[in-house]
PDB file of N, CA and C in Angstrom:
ATOM      1  N   MET A 106       3.716  65.882 -48.724  1.00  0.00           N
ATOM      2  CA  MET A 106       3.325  64.755 -48.351  1.00  0.00           C
ATOM      3  C   MET A 106       2.418  65.134 -47.151  1.00  0.00           C
ATOM      4  N   GLY A 107       0.409  64.672 -47.034  1.00  0.00           N
ATOM      5  CA  GLY A 107       0.202  64.733 -45.966  1.00  0.00           C
ATOM      6  C   GLY A 107       0.584  64.450 -44.492  1.00  0.00           C
ATOM      7  N   SER A 108      -0.235  64.988 -43.636  1.00  0.00           N
ATOM      8  CA  SER A 108       0.576  65.032 -42.382  1.00  0.00           C
ATOM      9  C   SER A 108       0.545  63.399 -41.814  1.00  0.00           C
ATOM     10  N   TYR A 109      -0.993  63.001 -42.285  1.00  0.00           N
ATOM     11  CA  TYR A 109      -1.203  62.026 -41.382  1.00  0.00           C
ATOM     12  C   TYR A 109      -0.014  60.829 -42.234  1.00  0.00           C
ATOM     13  N   LEU A 110       0.509  61.025 -43.640  1.00  0.00           N
ATOM     14  CA  LEU A 110       1.271  60.056 -44.278  1.00  0.00           C
ATOM     15  C   LEU A 110       3.019  60.352 -43.603  1.00  0.00           C
ATOM     16  N   PHE A 111       2.809  61.426 -43.368  1.00  0.00           N
ATOM     17  CA  PHE A 111       4.155  61.783 -42.946  1.00  0.00           C
ATOM     18  C   PHE A 111       3.729  61.717 -41.883  1.00  0.00           C
ATOM     19  N   GLY A 112       3.324  61.149 -40.392  1.00  0.00           N
ATOM     20  CA  GLY A 112       3.418  60.987 -39.278  1.00  0.00           C
ATOM     21  C   GLY A 112       3.580  59.571 -39.401  1.00  0.00           C
ATOM     22  N   SER A 113       3.151  58.928 -40.593  1.00  0.00           N
ATOM     23  CA  SER A 113       3.066  57.409 -40.383  1.00  0.00           C
ATOM     24  C   SER A 113       4.522  56.642 -40.835  1.00  0.00           C
ATOM     25  N   TYR A 114       4.712  57.538 -41.715  1.00  0.00           N
ATOM     26  CA  TYR A 114       6.493  57.335 -41.841  1.00  0.00           C
ATOM     27  C   TYR A 114       7.063  57.491 -41.169  1.00  0.00           C
ATOM     28  N   ALA A 115       7.481  58.734 -40.191  1.00  0.00           N
ATOM     29  CA  ALA A 115       8.072  58.811 -39.349  1.00  0.00           C
ATOM     30  C   ALA A 115       8.423  57.639 -38.407  1.00  0.00           C
ATOM     31  N   GLU A 116       6.919  57.582 -38.022  1.00  0.00           N
ATOM     32  CA  GLU A 116       6.613  56.188 -36.286  1.00  0.00           C
ATOM     33  C   GLU A 116       7.773  54.748 -37.253  1.00  0.00           C
ATOM     34  N   SER A 117       7.341  54.687 -38.438  1.00  0.00           N
ATOM     35  CA  SER A 117       7.476  53.441 -39.388  1.00  0.00           C
ATOM     36  C   SER A 117       9.206  53.388 -39.577  1.00  0.00           C
ATOM     37  N   SER A 118       9.429  54.827 -39.496  1.00  0.00           N
ATOM     38  CA  SER A 118      10.882  54.988 -39.251  1.00  0.00           C
ATOM     39  C   SER A 118      11.950  54.642 -37.832  1.00  0.00           C
ATOM     40  N   CYS A 119      11.098  55.548 -37.239  1.00  0.00           N
ATOM     41  CA  CYS A 119      11.332  55.440 -35.507  1.00  0.00           C
ATOM     42  C   CYS A 119      11.103  53.579 -34.667  1.00  0.00           C
ATOM     43  N   ALA A 120      10.425  52.629 -35.189  1.00  0.00           N
ATOM     44  CA  ALA A 120      10.411  52.061 -35.117  1.00  0.00           C
ATOM     45  C   ALA A 120      11.096  51.194 -35.513  1.00  0.00           C
ATOM     46  N   ALA A 121      11.616  50.859 -37.214  1.00  0.00           N
ATOM     47  CA  ALA A 121      12.777  49.992 -37.849  1.00  0.00           C
ATOM     48  C   ALA A 121      13.905  50.566 -36.901  1.00  0.00           C
ATOM     49  N   LEU A 122      14.071  51.920 -36.276  1.00  0.00           N
ATOM     50  CA  LEU A 122      15.636  52.150 -35.973  1.00  0.00           C
ATOM     51  C   LEU A 122      15.790  52.087 -34.480  1.00  0.00           C
ATOM     52  N   VAL A 123      14.796  51.363 -34.038  1.00  0.00           N
ATOM     53  CA  VAL A 123      14.853  50.624 -32.678  1.00  0.00           C
ATOM     54  C   VAL A 123      14.883  49.853 -32.816  1.00  0.00           C
ATOM     55  N   VAL A 124      14.342  48.450 -33.586  1.00  0.00           N
ATOM     56  CA  VAL A 124      14.366  46.930 -33.764  1.00  0.00           C
ATOM     57  C   VAL A 124      15.703  47.212 -33.829  1.00  0.00           C
ATOM     58  N   ALA A 125      16.429  47.936 -35.329  1.00  0.00           N
ATOM     59  CA  ALA A 125      17.964  48.480 -35.266  1.00  0.00           C
ATOM     60  C   ALA A 125      18.532  47.916 -34.331  1.00  0.00           C
ATOM     61  N   SER A 126      18.607  48.814 -33.480  1.00  0.00           N
ATOM     62  CA  SER A 126      19.759  49.200 -32.260  1.00  0.00           C
ATOM     63  C   SER A 126      19.360  48.383 -31.204  1.00  0.00           C
ATOM     64  N   ILE A 127      18.685  47.649 -31.414  1.00  0.00           N
ATOM     65  CA  ILE A 127      18.263  46.669 -30.517  1.00  0.00           C
ATOM     66  C   ILE A 127      18.416  44.787 -30.490  1.00  0.00           C
ATOM     67  N   SER A 128      18.252  44.906 -31.878  1.00  0.00           N
ATOM     68  CA  SER A 128      18.771  43.186 -32.905  1.00  0.00           C
ATOM     69  C   SER A 128      20.227  43.668 -32.959  1.00  0.00           C
ATOM     70  N   SER A 129      21.052  44.960 -32.804  1.00  0.00           N
ATOM     71  CA  SER A 129      22.692  44.885 -33.125  1.00  0.00           C
ATOM     72  C   SER A 129      23.355  45.090 -31.833  1.00  0.00           C
ATOM     73  N   PHE A 130      23.012  44.944 -30.708  1.00  0.00           N
ATOM     74  CA  PHE A 130      22.832  44.458 -28.937  1.00  0.00           C
ATOM     75  C   PHE A 130      24.264  43.318 -29.183  1.00  0.00           C
ATOM     76  N   GLY A 131      25.342  43.010 -28.718  1.00  0.00           N
ATOM     77  CA  GLY A 131      25.568  41.366 -27.783  1.00  0.00           C
ATOM     78  C   GLY A 131      27.403  42.201 -28.834  1.00  0.00           C
ATOM     79  N   ILE A 132      27.169  41.121 -28.823  1.00  0.00           N
ATOM     80  CA  ILE A 132      29.271  40.684 -28.817  1.00  0.00           C
ATOM     81  C   ILE A 132      29.586  41.567 -30.510  1.00  0.00           C
ATOM     82  N   ASN A 133      29.020  41.714 -31.010  1.00  0.00           N
ATOM     83  CA  ASN A 133      29.450  42.515 -32.879  1.00  0.00           C
ATOM     84  C   ASN A 133      29.099  43.273 -33.025  1.00  0.00           C
ATOM     85  N   HIS A 134      28.803  44.404 -31.887  1.00  0.00           N
ATOM     86  CA  HIS A 134      27.991  45.934 -32.228  1.00  0.00           C
ATOM     87  C   HIS A 134      27.970  46.783 -33.136  1.00  0.00           C
ATOM     88  N   GLN A 135      27.471  46.152 -34.323  1.00  0.00           N
ATOM     89  CA  GLN A 135      27.964  47.279 -36.344  1.00  0.00           C
ATOM     90  C   GLN A 135      27.286  48.207 -36.092  1.00  0.00           C
ATOM     91  N   PHE A 136      27.990  49.455 -36.615  1.00  0.00           N
ATOM     92  CA  PHE A 136      27.047  50.370 -36.966  1.00  0.00           C
ATOM     93  C   PHE A 136      25.585  50.327 -38.186  1.00  0.00           C
ATOM     94  N   THR A 137      26.222  49.818 -39.398  1.00  0.00           N
ATOM     95  CA  THR A 137      25.767  49.764 -40.832  1.00  0.00           C
ATOM     96  C   THR A 137      24.590  49.132 -40.400  1.00  0.00           C
ATOM     97  N   PRO A 138      24.048  47.934 -39.944  1.00  0.00           N
ATOM     98  CA  PRO A 138      22.512  47.395 -39.455  1.00  0.00           C
ATOM     99  C   PRO A 138      22.197  48.389 -39.088  1.00  0.00           C
ATOM    100  N   MET A 139      22.417  48.940 -37.498  1.00  0.00           N
ATOM    101  CA  MET A 139      21.847  50.025 -37.493  1.00  0.00           C
ATOM    102  C   MET A 139      21.393  51.637 -38.001  1.00  0.00           C
ATOM    103  N   VAL A 140      21.651  51.915 -39.782  1.00  0.00           N
ATOM    104  CA  VAL A 140      21.201  52.915 -40.081  1.00  0.00           C
ATOM    105  C   VAL A 140      20.878  52.657 -41.532  1.00  0.00           C
ATOM    106  N   TYR A 141      20.866  51.773 -41.219  1.00  0.00           N
ATOM    107  CA  TYR A 141      20.381  50.472 -42.693  1.00  0.00           C
ATOM    108  C   TYR A 141      18.429  51.748 -43.373  1.00  0.00           C
ATOM    109  N   PRO A 142      17.635  51.303 -42.432  1.00  0.00           N
ATOM    110  CA  PRO A 142      16.421  52.739 -42.282  1.00  0.00           C
ATOM    111  C   PRO A 142      16.692  53.688 -43.123  1.00  0.00           C
ATOM    112  N   LEU A 143      17.672  54.273 -41.554  1.00  0.00           N
ATOM    113  CA  LEU A 143      18.230  56.140 -42.967  1.00  0.00           C
ATOM    114  C   LEU A 143      19.213  55.548 -43.803  1.00  0.00           C
ATOM    115  N   LEU A 144      19.632  54.587 -44.331  1.00  0.00           N
ATOM    116  CA  LEU A 144      20.664  54.550 -45.894  1.00  0.00           C
ATOM    117  C   LEU A 144      18.724  54.564 -47.451  1.00  0.00           C
ATOM    118  N   VAL A 145      18.342  53.596 -46.512  1.00  0.00           N
ATOM    119  CA  VAL A 145      16.826  53.011 -47.058  1.00  0.00           C
ATOM    120  C   VAL A 145      15.868  54.708 -47.283  1.00  0.00           C
ATOM    121  N   SER A 146      15.909  55.450 -46.552  1.00  0.00           N
ATOM    122  CA  SER A 146      14.829  57.244 -46.789  1.00  0.00           C
ATOM    123  C   SER A 146      16.569  57.847 -47.164  1.00  0.00           C
ATOM    124  N   SER A 147      17.482  57.479 -47.244  1.00  0.00           N
ATOM    125  CA  SER A 147      18.448  58.898 -48.235  1.00  0.00           C
ATOM    126  C   SER A 147      18.320  58.681 -49.317  1.00  0.00           C
ATOM    127  N   VAL A 148      18.227  57.141 -50.153  1.00  0.00           N
ATOM    128  CA  VAL A 148      18.113  56.493 -51.184  1.00  0.00           C
ATOM    129  C   VAL A 148      17.276  57.044 -51.591  1.00  0.00           C
ATOM    130  N   GLY A 149      15.857  56.798 -50.614  1.00  0.00           N
ATOM    131  CA  GLY A 149      14.587  57.214 -52.042  1.00  0.00           C
ATOM    132  C   GLY A 149      14.293  58.763 -52.005  1.00  0.00           C
ATOM    133  N   ILE A 150      14.846  59.960 -51.371  1.00  0.00           N
ATOM    134  CA  ILE A 150      14.982  60.873 -51.363  1.00  0.00           C
ATOM    135  C   ILE A 150      16.055  61.241 -52.300  1.00  0.00           C
ATOM    136  N   ILE A 151      17.253  60.937 -52.729  1.00  0.00           N
ATOM    137  CA  ILE A 151      18.128  61.017 -54.088  1.00  0.00           C
ATOM    138  C   ILE A 151      17.098  60.277 -55.642  1.00  0.00           C
ATOM    139  N   ALA A 152      16.535  59.507 -55.409  1.00  0.00           N
ATOM    140  CA  ALA A 152      15.654  59.633 -55.945  1.00  0.00           C
ATOM    141  C   ALA A 152      14.313  60.085 -56.423  1.00  0.00           C
ATOM    142  N   CYS A 153      14.145  60.802 -55.392  1.00  0.00           N
ATOM    143  CA  CYS A 153      12.919  61.276 -55.877  1.00  0.00           C
ATOM    144  C   CYS A 153      13.072  62.699 -56.232  1.00  0.00           C
ATOM    145  N   LEU A 154      14.147  63.444 -56.221  1.00  0.00           N
ATOM    146  CA  LEU A 154      15.024  64.382 -56.994  1.00  0.00           C
ATOM    147  C   LEU A 154      15.136  64.078 -57.776  1.00  0.00           C
ATOM    148  N   ILE A 155      16.115  63.110 -58.549  1.00  0.00           N
ATOM    149  CA  ILE A 155      16.164  62.763 -59.561  1.00  0.00           C
ATOM    150  C   ILE A 155      15.127  62.443 -60.526  1.00  0.00           C
ATOM    151  N   THR A 156      13.421  61.983 -60.063  1.00  0.00           N
ATOM    152  CA  THR A 156      12.288  62.242 -60.351  1.00  0.00           C
ATOM    153  C   THR A 156      11.847  63.074 -61.127  1.00  0.00           C
ATOM    154  N   THR A 157      12.367  63.672 -60.207  1.00  0.00           N
ATOM    155  CA  THR A 157      11.020  65.414 -60.218  1.00  0.00           C
ATOM    156  C   THR A 157      12.464  66.038 -61.362  1.00  0.00           C
ATOM    157  N   LEU A 158      13.985  65.960 -61.188  1.00  0.00           N
ATOM    158  CA  LEU A 158      14.092  66.736 -61.950  1.00  0.00           C
ATOM    159  C   LEU A 158      13.953  66.885 -63.542  1.00  0.00           C
ATOM    160  N   PHE A 159      13.491  65.097 -63.327  1.00  0.00           N
ATOM    161  CA  PHE A 159      12.903  64.220 -64.987  1.00  0.00           C
ATOM    162  C   PHE A 159      11.654  64.994 -64.914  1.00  0.00           C
ATOM    163  N   ALA A 160      10.613  65.457 -63.964  1.00  0.00           N
ATOM    164  CA  ALA A 160       9.109  65.290 -64.335  1.00  0.00           C
ATOM    165  C   ALA A 160       9.700  67.140 -64.527  1.00  0.00           C
ATOM    166  N   THR A 161       9.803  67.436 -64.080  1.00  0.00           N
ATOM    167  CA  THR A 161      10.071  69.071 -64.467  1.00  0.00           C
ATOM    168  C   THR A 161      11.308  69.665 -65.613  1.00  0.00           C
ATOM    169  N   ASP A 162      11.735  68.747 -66.113  1.00  0.00           N
ATOM    170  CA  ASP A 162      12.798  69.113 -67.191  1.00  0.00           C
ATOM    171  C   ASP A 162      12.414  68.700 -68.564  1.00  0.00           C
ATOM    172  N   PHE A 163      11.919  67.075 -68.297  1.00  0.00           N
ATOM    173  CA  PHE A 163      12.173  66.524 -69.459  1.00  0.00           C
ATOM    174  C   PHE A 163      11.035  66.135 -70.231  1.00  0.00           C
ATOM    175  N   PHE A 164      10.118  66.143 -69.394  1.00  0.00           N
ATOM    176  CA  PHE A 164       8.197  65.647 -69.777  1.00  0.00           C
ATOM    177  C   PHE A 164       7.609  66.680 -69.031  1.00  0.00           C
ATOM    178  N   GLU A 165       8.119  67.289 -70.108  1.00  0.00           N
ATOM    179  CA  GLU A 165       6.935  69.363 -70.052  1.00  0.00           C
ATOM    180  C   GLU A 165       5.842  69.049 -70.814  1.00  0.00           C
ATOM    181  N   ILE A 166       4.942  68.972 -70.402  1.00  0.00           N
ATOM    182  CA  ILE A 166       2.969  68.484 -70.405  1.00  0.00           C
ATOM    183  C   ILE A 166       2.853  70.278 -71.242  1.00  0.00           C
ATOM    184  N   LYS A 167       2.057  70.130 -71.608  1.00  0.00           N
ATOM    185  CA  LYS A 167       1.083  70.690 -72.523  1.00  0.00           C
ATOM    186  C   LYS A 167      -0.109  70.769 -72.806  1.00  0.00           C
ATOM    187  N   ALA A 168      -0.478  69.593 -72.513  1.00  0.00           N
ATOM    188  CA  ALA A 168      -2.278  69.270 -73.016  1.00  0.00           C
ATOM    189  C   ALA A 168      -2.454  68.390 -71.751  1.00  0.00           C
ATOM    190  N   VAL A 169      -3.967  67.978 -71.369  1.00  0.00           N
ATOM    191  CA  VAL A 169      -4.851  67.190 -70.558  1.00  0.00           C
ATOM    192  C   VAL A 169      -4.180  66.245 -71.153  1.00  0.00           C
ATOM    193  N   SER A 170      -4.003  66.081 -72.390  1.00  0.00           N
ATOM    194  CA  SER A 170      -4.027  64.265 -72.683  1.00  0.00           C
ATOM    195  C   SER A 170      -2.518  63.414 -72.322  1.00  0.00           C
ATOM    196  N   GLU A 171      -1.891  64.554 -72.564  1.00  0.00           N
ATOM    197  CA  GLU A 171      -0.392  64.024 -71.582  1.00  0.00           C
ATOM    198  C   GLU A 171       0.096  63.695 -71.003  1.00  0.00           C
ATOM    199  N   ILE A 172      -0.691  63.879 -69.266  1.00  0.00           N
ATOM    200  CA  ILE A 172      -0.894  63.601 -68.004  1.00  0.00           C
ATOM    201  C   ILE A 172       0.071  62.726 -67.921  1.00  0.00           C
ATOM    202  N   GLU A 173      -1.047  61.497 -68.263  1.00  0.00           N
ATOM    203  CA  GLU A 173      -1.221  59.754 -67.382  1.00  0.00           C
ATOM    204  C   GLU A 173       0.059  59.438 -68.363  1.00  0.00           C
ATOM    205  N   PRO A 174       0.435  59.597 -69.204  1.00  0.00           N
ATOM    206  CA  PRO A 174       2.055  59.457 -70.322  1.00  0.00           C
ATOM    207  C   PRO A 174       3.210  59.487 -68.806  1.00  0.00           C
ATOM    208  N   ALA A 175       2.977  60.961 -68.694  1.00  0.00           N
ATOM    209  CA  ALA A 175       4.339  61.339 -68.017  1.00  0.00           C
ATOM    210  C   ALA A 175       3.890  60.738 -66.668  1.00  0.00           C
ATOM    211  N   LEU A 176       3.003  60.697 -65.918  1.00  0.00           N
ATOM    212  CA  LEU A 176       3.174  60.190 -64.945  1.00  0.00           C
ATOM    213  C   LEU A 176       3.620  58.580 -65.207  1.00  0.00           C
ATOM    214  N   LYS A 177       2.919  58.342 -66.069  1.00  0.00           N
ATOM    215  CA  LYS A 177       3.321  57.075 -66.054  1.00  0.00           C
ATOM    216  C   LYS A 177       5.128  56.777 -66.382  1.00  0.00           C
ATOM    217  N   LYS A 178       5.830  58.057 -66.371  1.00  0.00           N
ATOM    218  CA  LYS A 178       7.380  57.467 -67.506  1.00  0.00           C
ATOM    219  C   LYS A 178       7.464  58.442 -65.658  1.00  0.00           C
ATOM    220  N   GLN A 179       7.237  58.700 -65.935  1.00  0.00           N
ATOM    221  CA  GLN A 179       7.690  59.209 -63.939  1.00  0.00           C
ATOM    222  C   GLN A 179       7.635  57.883 -62.435  1.00  0.00           C
ATOM    223  N   LEU A 180       7.125  57.059 -63.109  1.00  0.00           N
ATOM    224  CA  LEU A 180       6.321  55.508 -62.083  1.00  0.00           C
ATOM    225  C   LEU A 180       7.538  54.914 -62.791  1.00  0.00           C
ATOM    226  N   ILE A 181       8.201  55.040 -63.665  1.00  0.00           N
ATOM    227  CA  ILE A 181       9.332  54.173 -64.217  1.00  0.00           C
ATOM    228  C   ILE A 181      10.316  53.830 -63.239  1.00  0.00           C
ATOM    229  N   ILE A 182      10.362  55.858 -64.001  1.00  0.00           N
ATOM    230  CA  ILE A 182      12.269  56.089 -63.740  1.00  0.00           C
ATOM    231  C   ILE A 182      12.088  56.354 -62.388  1.00  0.00           C
ATOM    232  N   SER A 183      11.402  56.207 -61.096  1.00  0.00           N
ATOM    233  CA  SER A 183      11.845  56.316 -59.328  1.00  0.00           C
ATOM    234  C   SER A 183      11.673  54.912 -59.311  1.00  0.00           C
ATOM    235  N   THR A 184      10.938  53.718 -60.157  1.00  0.00           N
ATOM    236  CA  THR A 184      11.029  52.170 -60.244  1.00  0.00           C
ATOM    237  C   THR A 184      12.611  51.909 -60.260  1.00  0.00           C
ATOM    238  N   VAL A 185      13.088  52.450 -61.719  1.00  0.00           N
ATOM    239  CA  VAL A 185      14.159  52.192 -61.891  1.00  0.00           C
ATOM    240  C   VAL A 185      15.519  52.830 -61.414  1.00  0.00           C
ATOM    241  N   VAL A 186      15.219  54.147 -60.244  1.00  0.00           N
ATOM    242  CA  VAL A 186      16.757  54.685 -60.085  1.00  0.00           C
ATOM    243  C   VAL A 186      16.281  53.884 -58.430  1.00  0.00           C
ATOM    244  N   MET A 187      15.324  53.763 -57.929  1.00  0.00           N
ATOM    245  CA  MET A 187      15.479  53.144 -56.604  1.00  0.00           C
ATOM    246  C   MET A 187      16.017  52.375 -56.588  1.00  0.00           C
ATOM    247  N   THR A 188      15.484  51.200 -57.843  1.00  0.00           N
ATOM    248  CA  THR A 188      15.636  49.780 -57.380  1.00  0.00           C
ATOM    249  C   THR A 188      17.488  49.970 -57.609  1.00  0.00           C
ATOM    250  N   ILE A 189      18.291  50.782 -59.293  1.00  0.00           N
ATOM    251  CA  ILE A 189      19.319  50.594 -58.516  1.00  0.00           C
ATOM    252  C   ILE A 189      20.246  51.757 -57.704  1.00  0.00           C
ATOM    253  N   GLY A 190      19.597  52.057 -56.901  1.00  0.00           N
ATOM    254  CA  GLY A 190      20.237  53.365 -55.771  1.00  0.00           C
ATOM    255  C   GLY A 190      19.945  51.349 -54.446  1.00  0.00           C
ATOM    256  N   ILE A 191      19.355  51.486 -54.341  1.00  0.00           N
ATOM    257  CA  ILE A 191      19.276  49.897 -53.229  1.00  0.00           C
ATOM    258  C   ILE A 191      20.166  48.802 -53.307  1.00  0.00           C
ATOM    259  N   ALA A 192      20.381  48.486 -54.749  1.00  0.00           N
ATOM    260  CA  ALA A 192      21.217  47.295 -55.366  1.00  0.00           C
ATOM    261  C   ALA A 192      22.867  48.386 -54.991  1.00  0.00           C
ATOM    262  N   LEU A 193      22.882  49.523 -54.860  1.00  0.00           N
ATOM    263  CA  LEU A 193      24.340  49.919 -54.728  1.00  0.00           C
ATOM    264  C   LEU A 193      24.317  50.476 -52.813  1.00  0.00           C
ATOM    265  N   MET A 194      23.744  50.910 -52.681  1.00  0.00           N
ATOM    266  CA  MET A 194      23.792  51.149 -51.093  1.00  0.00           C
ATOM    267  C   MET A 194      23.953  49.809 -50.185  1.00  0.00           C
ATOM    268  N   LEU A 195      22.876  48.573 -51.091  1.00  0.00           N
ATOM    269  CA  LEU A 195      22.850  47.336 -50.720  1.00  0.00           C
ATOM    270  C   LEU A 195      24.261  46.227 -50.661  1.00  0.00           C
ATOM    271  N   ALA A 196      25.048  46.823 -51.926  1.00  0.00           N
ATOM    272  CA  ALA A 196      26.736  46.409 -52.275  1.00  0.00           C
ATOM    273  C   ALA A 196      27.981  46.747 -51.286  1.00  0.00           C
ATOM    274  N   TRP A 197      27.210  48.819 -51.366  1.00  0.00           N
ATOM    275  CA  TRP A 197      28.483  48.791 -50.002  1.00  0.00           C
ATOM    276  C   TRP A 197      28.150  49.043 -48.375  1.00  0.00           C
ATOM    277  N   SER A 198      27.048  48.598 -47.863  1.00  0.00           N
ATOM    278  CA  SER A 198      27.007  47.703 -46.871  1.00  0.00           C
ATOM    279  C   SER A 198      27.366  46.895 -46.777  1.00  0.00           C
ATOM    280  N   SER A 199      27.189  45.747 -47.625  1.00  0.00           N
ATOM    281  CA  SER A 199      27.821  44.633 -47.740  1.00  0.00           C
ATOM    282  C   SER A 199      29.542  44.435 -47.183  1.00  0.00           C
ATOM    283  N   ILE A 200      30.353  45.968 -47.886  1.00  0.00           N
ATOM    284  CA  ILE A 200      31.030  45.043 -48.582  1.00  0.00           C
ATOM    285  C   ILE A 200      32.428  45.982 -47.103  1.00  0.00           C
ATOM    286  N   HIS A 201      31.398  46.699 -47.046  1.00  0.00           N
ATOM    287  CA  HIS A 201      31.654  47.895 -45.330  1.00  0.00           C
ATOM    288  C   HIS A 201      31.572  46.687 -45.002  1.00  0.00           C
ATOM    289  N   LEU A 202      30.605  45.925 -43.764  1.00  0.00           N
ATOM    290  CA  LEU A 202      30.730  44.879 -42.992  1.00  0.00           C
ATOM    291  C   LEU A 202      31.344  43.758 -43.601  1.00  0.00           C
ATOM    292  N   HIS A 203      31.842  43.956 -44.134  1.00  0.00           N
ATOM    293  CA  HIS A 203      32.706  42.609 -44.187  1.00  0.00           C
ATOM    294  C   HIS A 203      34.510  42.931 -43.525  1.00  0.00           C
ATOM    295  N   HIS A 204      34.635  44.571 -43.171  1.00  0.00           N
ATOM    296  CA  HIS A 204      35.468  44.847 -43.450  1.00  0.00           C
ATOM    297  C   HIS A 204      35.901  45.109 -42.455  1.00  0.00           C
ATOM    298  N   LEU A 205      34.673  44.635 -41.026  1.00  0.00           N
ATOM    299  CA  LEU A 205      34.844  45.534 -40.149  1.00  0.00           C
ATOM    300  C   LEU A 205      35.329  44.054 -39.024  1.00  0.00           C
TER     301      LEU A 205
END
């Protein structure tokens, strides 16, 4: 990840954490909504690791013509893994919020 892209990502994560912490002030101070941006980032890291496993172990590229199909498969895999991960994280956080 380039330094400019990483800087933008870090700034947007910090801004989301500040907004989440300010919006959770009041009577019902809940921790789960405050860490939501971190949970989304964590799911993204896990999805990245799973996609990397597929890229390095299952889709070995032996010719230049195999690069584009492998990249498309990686895009599909990362989208599916991230979607499932976010759905599970949302289900967990909504259950956790109802028990507070």
